mmCIF file of C-alpha atoms (C1' of nucleotides) in Angstrom:
data_model
loop_
_atom_site.group_PDB
_atom_site.id
_atom_site.type_symbol
_atom_site.label_atom_id
_atom_site.label_comp_id
_atom_site.label_asym_id
_atom_site.label_seq_id
_atom_site.Cartn_x
_atom_site.Cartn_y
_atom_site.Cartn_z
ATOM 1 C CA MET A 1 -114.020 -182.347 79.036
ATOM 2 C CA GLY A 2 -114.920 -183.982 82.374
ATOM 3 C CA ASN A 3 -116.671 -181.287 84.113
ATOM 4 C CA PRO A 4 -119.324 -179.049 82.463
ATOM 5 C CA LYS A 5 -117.898 -175.538 81.994
ATOM 6 C CA GLN A 6 -118.722 -173.235 84.767
ATOM 7 C CA LYS A 7 -118.688 -169.599 83.479
ATOM 8 C CA TRP A 8 -116.900 -167.074 85.523
ATOM 9 C CA THR A 9 -119.336 -164.458 87.046
ATOM 10 C CA SER A 10 -118.291 -160.851 87.376
ATOM 11 C CA GLU A 11 -118.072 -161.164 91.067
ATOM 12 C CA GLU A 12 -115.601 -163.977 90.629
ATOM 13 C CA GLU A 13 -113.588 -161.847 88.467
ATOM 14 C CA GLU A 14 -113.621 -158.930 90.455
ATOM 15 C CA ALA A 15 -112.700 -161.198 93.510
ATOM 16 C CA LEU A 16 -109.674 -162.510 91.337
ATOM 17 C CA ARG A 17 -108.621 -158.822 90.573
ATOM 18 C CA ALA A 18 -108.930 -157.775 94.122
ATOM 19 C CA GLY A 19 -106.943 -160.993 95.182
ATOM 20 C CA VAL A 20 -104.122 -160.442 92.605
ATOM 21 C CA ALA A 21 -104.079 -156.697 93.821
ATOM 22 C CA LYS A 22 -103.659 -157.957 97.447
ATOM 23 C CA HIS A 23 -101.590 -161.076 96.969
ATOM 24 C CA GLY A 24 -99.850 -160.448 93.723
ATOM 25 C CA THR A 25 -99.815 -162.838 90.602
ATOM 26 C CA GLY A 26 -98.798 -166.196 90.992
ATOM 27 C CA LYS A 27 -100.044 -166.512 94.786
ATOM 28 C CA TRP A 28 -103.238 -168.269 93.405
ATOM 29 C CA LYS A 29 -103.701 -170.688 96.361
ATOM 30 C CA ASN A 30 -103.152 -167.707 98.727
ATOM 31 C CA ILE A 31 -105.987 -165.667 96.805
ATOM 32 C CA GLN A 32 -108.161 -168.902 96.798
ATOM 33 C CA LYS A 33 -107.882 -169.402 100.426
ATOM 34 C CA ASP A 34 -108.188 -165.808 101.471
ATOM 35 C CA PRO A 35 -111.476 -165.565 103.527
ATOM 36 C CA GLU A 36 -111.895 -162.121 101.737
ATOM 37 C CA PHE A 37 -112.366 -163.701 98.374
ATOM 38 C CA ASN A 38 -113.033 -167.314 99.272
ATOM 39 C CA HIS A 39 -116.791 -167.015 99.396
ATOM 40 C CA PHE A 40 -116.578 -165.805 95.620
ATOM 41 C CA LEU A 41 -113.846 -168.360 94.633
ATOM 42 C CA TYR A 42 -114.769 -171.437 96.634
ATOM 43 C CA SER A 43 -115.840 -173.321 93.801
ATOM 44 C CA ARG A 44 -112.410 -172.495 92.000
ATOM 45 C CA SER A 45 -109.159 -174.262 92.340
ATOM 46 C CA ASN A 46 -105.776 -172.205 92.180
ATOM 47 C CA ILE A 47 -105.317 -173.547 88.750
ATOM 48 C CA ASP A 48 -108.687 -172.118 87.776
ATOM 49 C CA LEU A 49 -107.660 -168.827 88.959
ATOM 50 C CA LYS A 50 -104.325 -168.858 87.015
ATOM 51 C CA ASP A 51 -106.047 -169.926 83.878
ATOM 52 C CA LYS A 52 -108.673 -167.282 84.159
ATOM 53 C CA TRP A 53 -105.924 -164.582 84.954
ATOM 54 C CA ARG A 54 -104.301 -165.829 81.814
ATOM 55 C CA ASN A 55 -107.390 -165.484 79.801
ATOM 56 C CA MET A 56 -108.027 -162.034 81.399
ATOM 57 C CA SER A 57 -104.543 -160.716 80.483
ATOM 58 C CA VAL A 58 -104.954 -161.995 76.902
ATOM 59 C CA SER A 59 -107.976 -159.996 76.578
ATOM 60 C CA ALA A 60 -106.454 -157.084 78.296
ATOM 61 C CA ASN A 61 -103.425 -157.107 76.119
ATOM 62 C CA SER A 62 -105.825 -157.693 73.032
ATOM 63 C CA GLN A 63 -103.459 -159.838 71.369
ATOM 64 C CA GLY A 64 -105.815 -162.294 70.085
ATOM 65 C CA SER A 65 -105.945 -165.721 71.250
ATOM 66 C CA ARG A 66 -104.307 -167.185 74.260
ATOM 67 C CA GLU A 67 -102.315 -169.556 71.923
ATOM 68 C CA LYS A 68 -100.897 -166.857 69.826
ATOM 69 C CA SER A 69 -99.629 -164.859 72.568
ATOM 70 C CA ARG A 70 -98.123 -167.668 74.505
ATOM 71 C CA THR A 71 -96.555 -169.614 71.819
ATOM 72 C CA THR A 72 -94.904 -166.761 70.226
ATOM 73 C CA LYS A 73 -93.631 -165.601 73.584
ATOM 74 C CA ALA A 74 -92.557 -169.043 74.583
ATOM 75 C CA LYS A 75 -90.826 -169.916 71.315
ATOM 76 C CA ALA A 76 -89.246 -166.740 70.740
ATOM 77 C CA ASN A 77 -87.542 -166.403 74.075
ATOM 78 C CA PRO A 78 -88.016 -169.615 76.123
ATOM 79 C CA ASP A 79 -85.981 -168.006 78.921
ATOM 80 C CA ALA A 80 -88.408 -165.026 79.325
ATOM 81 C CA PRO A 81 -91.212 -165.676 81.725
ATOM 82 C CA ALA A 82 -94.578 -165.069 79.951
ATOM 83 C CA THR A 83 -96.782 -164.048 83.187
ATOM 84 C CA PRO A 84 -99.114 -161.505 81.981
ATOM 85 C CA LEU A 85 -101.310 -159.243 83.762
ATOM 86 C CA PRO A 86 -104.857 -157.947 82.995
ATOM 87 C CA ASN A 87 -105.264 -155.098 85.394
ATOM 88 C CA THR A 88 -104.301 -154.439 89.006
ATOM 89 C CA GLN A 89 -101.150 -155.402 90.636
ATOM 90 C CA THR A 90 -99.234 -154.329 93.896
ATOM 91 C CA SER A 91 -95.803 -153.440 93.990
ATOM 92 C CA THR A 92 -95.201 -156.198 96.610
ATOM 93 C CA SER A 93 -94.429 -160.013 96.190
ATOM 94 C CA ILE A 94 -94.308 -161.173 92.879
ATOM 95 C CA THR A 95 -93.271 -158.897 90.094
ATOM 96 C CA PRO A 96 -95.319 -159.410 87.046
ATOM 97 C CA ALA A 97 -94.104 -159.304 83.353
ATOM 98 C CA ALA A 98 -96.226 -155.997 82.996
ATOM 99 C CA ASN A 99 -93.971 -154.311 85.253
ATOM 100 C CA GLY A 100 -91.002 -155.097 83.257
ATOM 101 C CA SER A 101 -90.001 -158.414 84.151
ATOM 102 C CA SER A 102 -89.720 -159.427 80.355
ATOM 103 C CA ALA A 103 -87.063 -156.651 80.104
ATOM 104 C CA ASP A 104 -85.604 -157.595 83.234
ATOM 105 C CA ALA A 105 -85.435 -161.174 82.024
ATOM 106 C CA VAL A 106 -83.153 -159.763 79.008
ATOM 107 C CA MET A 107 -81.052 -158.098 81.577
ATOM 108 C CA ASP A 108 -80.908 -161.341 83.603
ATOM 109 C CA ASP A 109 -79.885 -163.209 80.473
ATOM 110 C CA SER A 110 -77.239 -161.142 79.972
ATOM 111 C CA SER A 111 -75.707 -161.848 83.078
ATOM 112 C CA LYS A 112 -75.528 -165.483 82.258
ATOM 113 C CA CYS A 113 -72.612 -166.890 80.499
ATOM 114 C CA LEU A 114 -74.888 -168.830 78.230
ATOM 115 C CA LEU A 115 -76.164 -166.449 75.769
ATOM 116 C CA ASP A 116 -79.582 -166.967 73.891
ATOM 117 C CA GLY A 117 -79.263 -166.758 70.065
ATOM 118 C CA LYS A 118 -80.444 -163.094 70.226
ATOM 119 C CA THR A 119 -77.882 -161.991 72.691
ATOM 120 C CA ALA A 120 -75.086 -163.858 71.145
ATOM 121 C CA SER A 121 -75.916 -162.255 67.880
ATOM 122 C CA LYS A 122 -76.088 -158.796 69.442
ATOM 123 C CA TYR A 123 -72.675 -159.324 70.795
ATOM 124 C CA ASN A 124 -71.260 -160.659 67.559
ATOM 125 C CA ALA A 125 -72.548 -157.427 66.075
ATOM 126 C CA MET A 126 -70.617 -155.160 68.616
ATOM 127 C CA ILE A 127 -67.637 -157.303 68.139
ATOM 128 C CA TYR A 128 -67.825 -156.850 64.372
ATOM 129 C CA GLU A 129 -68.610 -153.146 64.658
ATOM 130 C CA ALA A 130 -65.705 -152.597 67.055
ATOM 131 C CA LEU A 131 -63.064 -154.699 64.950
ATOM 132 C CA SER A 132 -64.357 -152.879 61.794
ATOM 133 C CA THR A 133 -64.215 -149.507 63.302
ATOM 134 C CA LEU A 134 -60.906 -150.030 65.162
ATOM 135 C CA LYS A 135 -59.355 -151.327 62.034
ATOM 136 C CA ASP A 136 -56.238 -152.526 63.866
ATOM 137 C CA PRO A 137 -54.052 -154.164 61.421
ATOM 138 C CA ASN A 138 -52.480 -156.429 64.172
ATOM 139 C CA GLY A 139 -56.014 -157.036 65.660
ATOM 140 C CA SER A 140 -57.507 -155.406 68.790
ATOM 141 C CA ASP A 141 -57.201 -156.858 72.154
ATOM 142 C CA THR A 142 -60.126 -157.702 74.541
ATOM 143 C CA SER A 143 -59.576 -154.384 76.555
ATOM 144 C CA ALA A 144 -59.759 -152.306 73.201
ATOM 145 C CA ILE A 145 -62.987 -154.168 72.230
ATOM 146 C CA VAL A 146 -64.702 -153.826 75.567
ATOM 147 C CA GLY A 147 -63.694 -150.100 75.630
ATOM 148 C CA PHE A 148 -65.052 -149.682 72.241
ATOM 149 C CA ILE A 149 -68.231 -151.251 73.086
ATOM 150 C CA GLU A 150 -68.790 -149.842 76.429
ATOM 151 C CA GLN A 151 -68.381 -146.403 74.879
ATOM 152 C CA ARG A 152 -71.371 -147.047 72.300
ATOM 153 C CA HIS A 153 -73.549 -149.508 74.268
ATOM 154 C CA GLU A 154 -74.932 -150.301 77.597
ATOM 155 C CA VAL A 155 -73.446 -153.498 79.070
ATOM 156 C CA PRO A 156 -73.923 -155.658 81.886
ATOM 157 C CA GLN A 157 -71.287 -155.913 84.818
ATOM 158 C CA ASN A 158 -69.788 -159.028 83.585
ATOM 159 C CA PHE A 159 -69.616 -158.110 80.044
ATOM 160 C CA ARG A 160 -65.754 -158.618 79.802
ATOM 161 C CA ARG A 161 -66.270 -162.185 80.724
ATOM 162 C CA LEU A 162 -69.267 -162.618 78.316
ATOM 163 C CA LEU A 163 -67.178 -161.101 75.373
ATOM 164 C CA SER A 164 -64.162 -163.020 75.977
ATOM 165 C CA SER A 165 -66.198 -166.185 75.807
ATOM 166 C CA ARG A 166 -67.645 -164.843 72.682
ATOM 167 C CA LEU A 167 -64.477 -163.981 71.204
ATOM 168 C CA ARG A 168 -63.202 -167.448 71.842
ATOM 169 C CA ARG A 169 -66.320 -168.882 70.252
ATOM 170 C CA LEU A 170 -65.835 -166.865 67.208
ATOM 171 C CA VAL A 171 -62.263 -167.795 66.824
ATOM 172 C CA ALA A 172 -63.470 -171.397 67.267
ATOM 173 C CA GLN A 173 -65.935 -171.035 64.450
ATOM 174 C CA ASP A 174 -63.205 -169.515 62.368
ATOM 175 C CA LYS A 175 -64.909 -166.250 61.934
ATOM 176 C CA LEU A 176 -62.335 -164.410 64.050
ATOM 177 C CA GLU A 177 -58.556 -164.678 63.982
ATOM 178 C CA LYS A 178 -56.612 -164.652 67.149
ATOM 179 C CA VAL A 179 -52.989 -163.351 66.962
ATOM 180 C CA GLN A 180 -51.363 -163.477 70.340
ATOM 181 C CA ASN A 181 -54.060 -161.723 72.459
ATOM 182 C CA CYS A 182 -55.418 -159.650 69.673
ATOM 183 C CA TYR A 183 -58.592 -160.612 67.530
ATOM 184 C CA LYS A 184 -59.177 -159.598 64.097
ATOM 185 C CA ILE A 185 -61.953 -160.475 61.461
ATOM 186 C CA LYS A 186 -60.901 -163.127 59.098
ATOM 187 C CA ARG A 187 -60.495 -161.931 55.594
ATOM 188 C CA ASP A 188 -62.054 -164.943 53.955
ATOM 189 C CA VAL A 189 -64.996 -164.512 56.261
ATOM 190 C CA LEU A 190 -65.367 -160.915 55.443
ATOM 191 C CA VAL A 191 -65.245 -161.424 51.740
ATOM 192 C CA ALA A 192 -67.655 -164.335 52.070
ATOM 193 C CA ALA A 193 -70.037 -162.728 54.268
ATOM 194 C CA LYS A 194 -70.049 -159.249 52.443
ATOM 195 C CA THR A 195 -70.336 -160.910 48.994
ATOM 196 C CA PRO A 196 -73.454 -162.903 49.320
ATOM 197 C CA THR A 197 -73.776 -163.679 45.625
ATOM 198 C CA PRO A 198 -70.641 -164.714 43.910
ATOM 199 C CA LYS A 199 -69.860 -162.382 41.073
ATOM 200 C CA PRO A 200 -69.273 -163.865 37.758
ATOM 201 C CA LYS A 201 -65.656 -163.955 36.985
ATOM 202 C CA GLU A 202 -66.067 -161.342 33.959
ATOM 203 C CA THR A 203 -66.874 -158.667 36.463
ATOM 204 C CA ILE A 204 -63.961 -159.298 38.631
ATOM 205 C CA ARG A 205 -61.271 -160.015 36.080
ATOM 206 C CA PRO A 206 -61.058 -156.285 34.674
ATOM 207 C CA ARG A 207 -60.559 -155.158 38.342
ATOM 208 C CA GLN A 208 -57.913 -157.813 38.808
ATOM 209 C CA SER A 209 -56.061 -156.527 36.012
ATOM 210 C CA GLN A 210 -56.330 -153.056 37.099
ATOM 211 C CA THR A 211 -55.614 -153.343 40.600
ATOM 212 C CA THR A 212 -52.830 -155.963 40.618
ATOM 213 C CA GLY A 213 -50.850 -155.594 43.810
ATOM 214 C CA TYR A 214 -53.608 -153.725 45.529
ATOM 215 C CA LEU A 215 -56.672 -156.157 45.270
ATOM 216 C CA GLY A 216 -56.031 -157.320 48.869
ATOM 217 C CA ASP A 217 -56.279 -153.835 50.352
ATOM 218 C CA THR A 218 -59.306 -152.854 48.028
ATOM 219 C CA VAL A 219 -61.354 -155.857 48.857
ATOM 220 C CA GLU A 220 -60.674 -155.751 52.487
ATOM 221 C CA GLU A 221 -61.598 -152.221 52.696
ATOM 222 C CA ALA A 222 -65.024 -152.848 51.135
ATOM 223 C CA ALA A 223 -65.403 -155.875 53.146
ATOM 224 C CA VAL A 224 -64.502 -153.971 56.482
ATOM 225 C CA GLY A 225 -67.038 -151.261 55.314
ATOM 226 C CA ALA A 226 -69.605 -153.682 54.423
ATOM 227 C CA ALA A 227 -68.794 -155.511 57.702
ATOM 228 C CA TYR A 228 -69.391 -152.216 59.545
ATOM 229 C CA LYS A 229 -72.616 -151.717 57.847
ATOM 230 C CA VAL A 230 -74.081 -154.885 58.545
ATOM 231 C CA ALA A 231 -72.914 -154.644 62.288
ATOM 232 C CA GLU A 232 -74.676 -151.316 62.291
ATOM 233 C CA ALA A 233 -77.813 -152.558 60.621
ATOM 234 C CA GLU A 234 -78.122 -155.377 63.094
ATOM 235 C CA ASN A 235 -77.489 -152.852 66.099
ATOM 236 C CA LYS A 236 -80.171 -150.633 64.704
ATOM 237 C CA SER A 237 -82.617 -153.548 64.305
ATOM 238 C CA PHE A 238 -81.767 -154.445 68.004
ATOM 239 C CA VAL A 239 -82.289 -150.944 69.362
ATOM 240 C CA ALA A 240 -85.690 -150.670 67.585
ATOM 241 C CA ALA A 241 -86.736 -154.094 68.987
ATOM 242 C CA GLU A 242 -85.804 -152.758 72.284
ATOM 243 C CA ALA A 243 -87.800 -149.493 71.881
ATOM 244 C CA VAL A 244 -90.888 -151.648 70.999
ATOM 245 C CA LYS A 245 -90.404 -153.729 74.072
ATOM 246 C CA GLU A 246 -89.953 -150.320 76.211
ATOM 247 C CA ALA A 247 -93.097 -148.894 74.759
ATOM 248 C CA GLU A 248 -94.999 -152.041 75.591
ATOM 249 C CA ARG A 249 -93.811 -151.811 79.050
ATOM 250 C CA VAL A 250 -94.632 -148.352 79.447
ATOM 251 C CA SER A 251 -98.195 -148.881 78.325
ATOM 252 C CA ARG A 252 -98.736 -151.735 80.677
ATOM 253 C CA MET A 253 -97.383 -149.573 83.573
ATOM 254 C CA ALA A 254 -100.055 -146.883 82.569
ATOM 255 C CA GLU A 255 -102.684 -149.458 82.878
ATOM 256 C CA ASP A 256 -101.346 -150.550 86.076
ATOM 257 C CA THR A 257 -101.306 -147.181 87.551
ATOM 258 C CA ASP A 258 -104.837 -146.914 86.376
ATOM 259 C CA SER A 259 -105.807 -149.730 88.337
ATOM 260 C CA LEU A 260 -104.156 -148.649 91.476
ATOM 261 C CA LEU A 261 -105.883 -145.362 90.995
ATOM 262 C CA GLN A 262 -109.159 -147.214 90.880
ATOM 263 C CA LEU A 263 -108.331 -149.036 94.066
ATOM 264 C CA ALA A 264 -107.156 -146.073 95.882
ATOM 265 C CA LYS A 265 -110.749 -144.233 95.077
ATOM 266 C CA GLU A 266 -112.369 -147.372 96.305
ATOM 267 C CA ILE A 267 -110.336 -147.266 99.682
ATOM 268 C CA PHE A 268 -111.112 -143.647 99.853
ATOM 269 C CA GLU A 269 -114.640 -143.983 99.538
ATOM 270 C CA LYS A 270 -114.729 -146.919 101.749
ATOM 271 C CA CYS A 271 -112.966 -144.723 104.309
ATOM 272 C CA SER A 272 -115.078 -141.704 103.887
ATOM 273 C CA ARG A 273 -118.051 -143.776 104.691
ATOM 274 C CA GLY A 274 -116.429 -144.787 107.769
ATOM 275 C CA GLU A 275 -115.774 -148.399 106.870
ATOM 276 C CA ILE A 276 -112.488 -150.073 108.166
ATOM 277 C CA VAL A 277 -110.224 -151.064 105.293
ATOM 278 C CA LEU A 278 -107.547 -153.781 106.135
ATOM 279 C CA MET A 279 -104.471 -153.464 104.129
ATOM 280 C CA ALA A 280 -102.244 -156.489 103.599
ATOM 281 C "C1'" DT B 1 -97.516 -178.647 97.040
ATOM 282 C "C1'" DT B 2 -97.859 -174.987 93.998
ATOM 283 C "C1'" DT B 3 -97.206 -172.683 89.736
ATOM 284 C "C1'" DA B 4 -96.569 -172.077 84.681
ATOM 285 C "C1'" DG B 5 -97.051 -173.753 80.388
ATOM 286 C "C1'" DG B 6 -99.183 -176.485 76.797
ATOM 287 C "C1'" DG B 7 -103.018 -178.821 74.860
ATOM 288 C "C1'" DG B 8 -107.904 -180.597 74.162
ATOM 289 C "C1'" DT B 9 -112.594 -179.448 73.927
ATOM 290 C "C1'" DA B 10 -116.846 -176.662 74.258
ATOM 291 C "C1'" DT B 11 -119.113 -172.621 72.986
ATOM 292 C "C1'" DG B 12 -120.562 -168.536 70.424
ATOM 293 C "C1'" DC B 13 -120.153 -165.597 66.470
ATOM 294 C "C1'" DG C 1 -114.413 -172.306 60.563
ATOM 295 C "C1'" DC C 2 -112.630 -169.176 63.986
ATOM 296 C "C1'" DA C 3 -111.556 -166.940 68.189
ATOM 297 C "C1'" DT C 4 -112.218 -167.515 72.753
ATOM 298 C "C1'" DA C 5 -113.228 -169.657 77.325
ATOM 299 C "C1'" DC C 6 -112.623 -173.343 80.215
ATOM 300 C "C1'" DC C 7 -110.614 -177.339 81.919
ATOM 301 C "C1'" DC C 8 -106.939 -180.854 82.384
ATOM 302 C "C1'" DC C 9 -102.140 -182.608 82.141
ATOM 303 C "C1'" DT C 10 -97.396 -182.380 83.204
ATOM 304 C "C1'" DA C 11 -92.868 -180.668 84.183
ATOM 305 C "C1'" DA C 12 -90.459 -177.660 87.281
ATOM 306 C "C1'" DA C 13 -89.326 -175.113 91.266
#
DNA sequence: TTTAGGGGTATGC
DNA sequence: GCATACCCCTAAA
């Protein structure tokens, strides 16, 4: 564009790494001003540092291009911060994504009243699972639903409040039926949801004639069973996604630990040479 | 003012 | 042509 490209030297990269190790990610201005790194980074702006760190993190995560990693992250979960980390990181100041901030972001999300689509869908699945399993003909009240879900899933502190709003929303969407203070899955929703392709009349007729008087129960039972299966499948899918996230987080922590080990070695070597090492 | 995220362009393969 | 590196712009905190 305007200025000619100025390739990053290995010294600059090292200075940046050391700066991040000292100040943490996101403290680009501090790193840039730090006299310890300034002679390497004087020609770089804080924005340059940020961009370079971003590029380094993309390579370190070997996720292909910057655009890929960024756009997918940002669009899939706009609330989650996408700050990456290539290598070193102190435990002070800013907490990087690599140390689990993405997971934390999910946790943070669950503490908000406004749920993102994924969380809302997760809660819906939990609700359907609870109602399908409890099978209370009069419906289940909020306490029963909360109790059921708490036994099976880890939930945030204000889960009850979140669940209440979720339940109200499902009632508003005509997916649940509220009778007094109890909630139950709407029959027509169950039937519609669990029979995705409408069956031809011919296939239904013989059943109708055979099960006159019992039609409601049979269909309902099948629908409830199907609803339970769907809820179960959704939950399994969610658990699998969480497991993948956790695996990624652990992998990144291992990389961080490695970097810290290298840093400790350097400090040890300096100390053993009698050099004074200043710690921030 | 600083940072994060998105986008454009140059460069190397 | 594609992936990557670098630079710039802009919104948000």
